[in-house]
Short mmCIF file of C-alpha atoms in Angstrom, two decimals:
data_model
loop_
_atom_site.label_atom_id
_atom_site.label_comp_id
_atom_site.label_asym_id
_atom_site.label_seq_id
_atom_site.Cartn_x
_atom_site.Cartn_y
_atom_site.Cartn_z
CA GLN A 232 9.91 13.16 13.03
CA GLY A 233 5.94 13.19 13.73
CA HIS A 234 6.66 13.45 17.30
CA GLU A 235 4.10 15.61 19.62
CA ILE A 236 6.10 17.96 21.46
CA LEU A 237 5.21 18.31 25.02
CA GLU A 238 8.29 20.55 26.34
CA THR A 239 11.40 22.53 25.25
CA ASN A 240 14.04 23.46 27.62
CA TYR A 241 12.61 21.90 30.62
CA ASN A 242 14.96 23.14 33.32
CA VAL A 243 14.69 22.42 37.08
CA PRO A 244 17.65 24.93 38.81
CA LYS A 245 19.90 22.45 40.75
CA ILE A 246 18.44 19.12 39.29
CA GLY A 247 18.75 19.46 35.63
CA LYS A 248 17.48 20.14 32.08
CA ILE A 249 16.24 18.47 28.98
CA ASP A 250 16.34 20.46 25.76
CA ILE A 251 12.97 18.39 24.04
CA ILE A 252 10.54 16.32 25.51
CA SER A 253 8.04 14.80 22.98
CA ARG A 254 5.79 12.13 22.33
CA ASP A 255 6.27 9.52 19.82
CA LYS A 256 3.06 7.21 19.93
CA SER A 257 2.65 5.89 23.51
CA MET A 258 6.52 6.77 24.33
CA LEU A 259 7.98 9.50 25.55
CA VAL A 260 11.28 10.51 24.21
CA PHE A 261 13.97 12.81 25.64
CA THR A 262 16.05 14.71 23.30
CA GLU A 263 19.36 16.40 24.37
CA VAL A 264 20.44 18.43 21.57
CA GLN A 265 24.18 18.92 20.92
CA THR A 266 25.87 21.72 18.35
CA GLN A 267 28.71 21.38 16.68
CA THR A 268 30.60 23.69 13.87
CA THR A 269 31.66 21.83 10.64
CA GLU A 270 34.91 21.18 12.05
CA GLN A 271 34.21 19.12 15.02
CA GLY A 272 32.68 16.59 12.39
CA TRP A 273 29.21 14.34 13.17
CA GLU A 274 31.11 11.37 14.98
CA GLU A 275 31.51 12.92 18.71
CA SER A 276 28.10 14.65 19.58
CA HIS A 277 26.71 11.88 21.80
CA LYS A 278 30.59 11.31 23.81
CA GLN A 279 29.89 15.01 25.00
CA ILE A 280 27.44 13.99 27.41
CA ASN A 281 29.72 12.91 30.32
CA ASN A 282 28.95 11.95 33.75
CA ASN A 283 28.03 15.28 35.55
CA LYS A 284 25.32 16.22 32.18
CA GLY A 285 24.18 12.42 31.96
CA ASP A 286 22.95 12.56 35.86
CA ARG A 287 21.54 16.13 35.37
CA ILE A 288 19.34 14.64 32.28
CA MET A 289 18.63 11.56 34.28
CA ASN A 290 17.59 13.60 37.32
CA ALA A 291 15.31 15.80 34.88
CA VAL A 292 13.86 12.97 33.72
CA HIS A 293 12.91 11.54 37.12
CA HIS A 294 11.69 14.98 38.28
CA TYR A 295 9.96 15.60 34.94
CA MET A 296 7.80 11.99 35.08
CA GLU A 297 7.31 12.44 38.93
CA THR A 298 5.66 15.72 38.58
CA LYS A 299 3.23 14.73 35.87
CA GLN A 300 2.96 11.01 37.51
CA LEU A 301 3.96 9.84 34.69
CA ASP A 302 4.39 5.56 34.55
CA CYS A 303 5.55 4.79 30.85
CA ASP A 304 8.36 3.84 28.72
CA PHE A 305 10.66 6.45 27.38
CA ARG A 306 13.87 6.63 25.19
CA PHE A 307 16.21 8.93 24.99
CA GLU A 308 17.46 10.85 21.56
CA VAL A 309 20.81 12.96 20.93
CA GLY A 310 19.99 15.88 17.91
CA GLU A 311 22.83 16.83 16.10
CA VAL A 312 23.27 20.32 14.82
CA ILE A 313 25.98 20.94 12.54
CA LEU A 314 26.73 24.39 11.72
CA GLY A 315 28.84 25.98 9.00
CA LYS A 316 28.67 27.04 5.38
CA GLY A 317 24.94 27.07 3.99
CA ARG A 318 22.03 25.39 6.06
CA PRO A 319 22.88 24.13 9.25
CA LYS A 320 22.56 19.94 9.16
CA ILE A 321 20.69 17.95 11.49
CA ARG A 322 20.85 14.48 12.15
CA ILE A 323 18.30 13.06 15.50
CA MET A 324 20.28 9.58 16.59
CA GLU A 325 17.31 7.35 18.17
CA GLU A 326 17.18 5.31 20.79
CA THR A 327 20.60 6.32 22.25
CA THR A 328 21.84 5.21 25.36
CA LEU A 329 23.43 7.29 27.71
CA VAL A 330 26.59 6.02 28.38
CA TYR A 331 28.67 8.21 30.75
#
């Protein structure tokens, strides 16, 4: 996608975790990666982010922003990896709204 990867697997115990933190021009991008099998299909990846997981992602975002002393725009994305026959299929759902 042309992003500069800043962090992967950013994990703060008892706070939360973010799979990928990147920069797209002047905007920070926080990406949650969901892996599924072919049988599960494409449609429901973002729905796997329940209340607890959404809260933990937001807590980790706040921690990252405070630790790095950042005050900038950011957005969320969901990266979907579908495993099945052949090569994995990857799709990025840009500007995902965390609805949980």
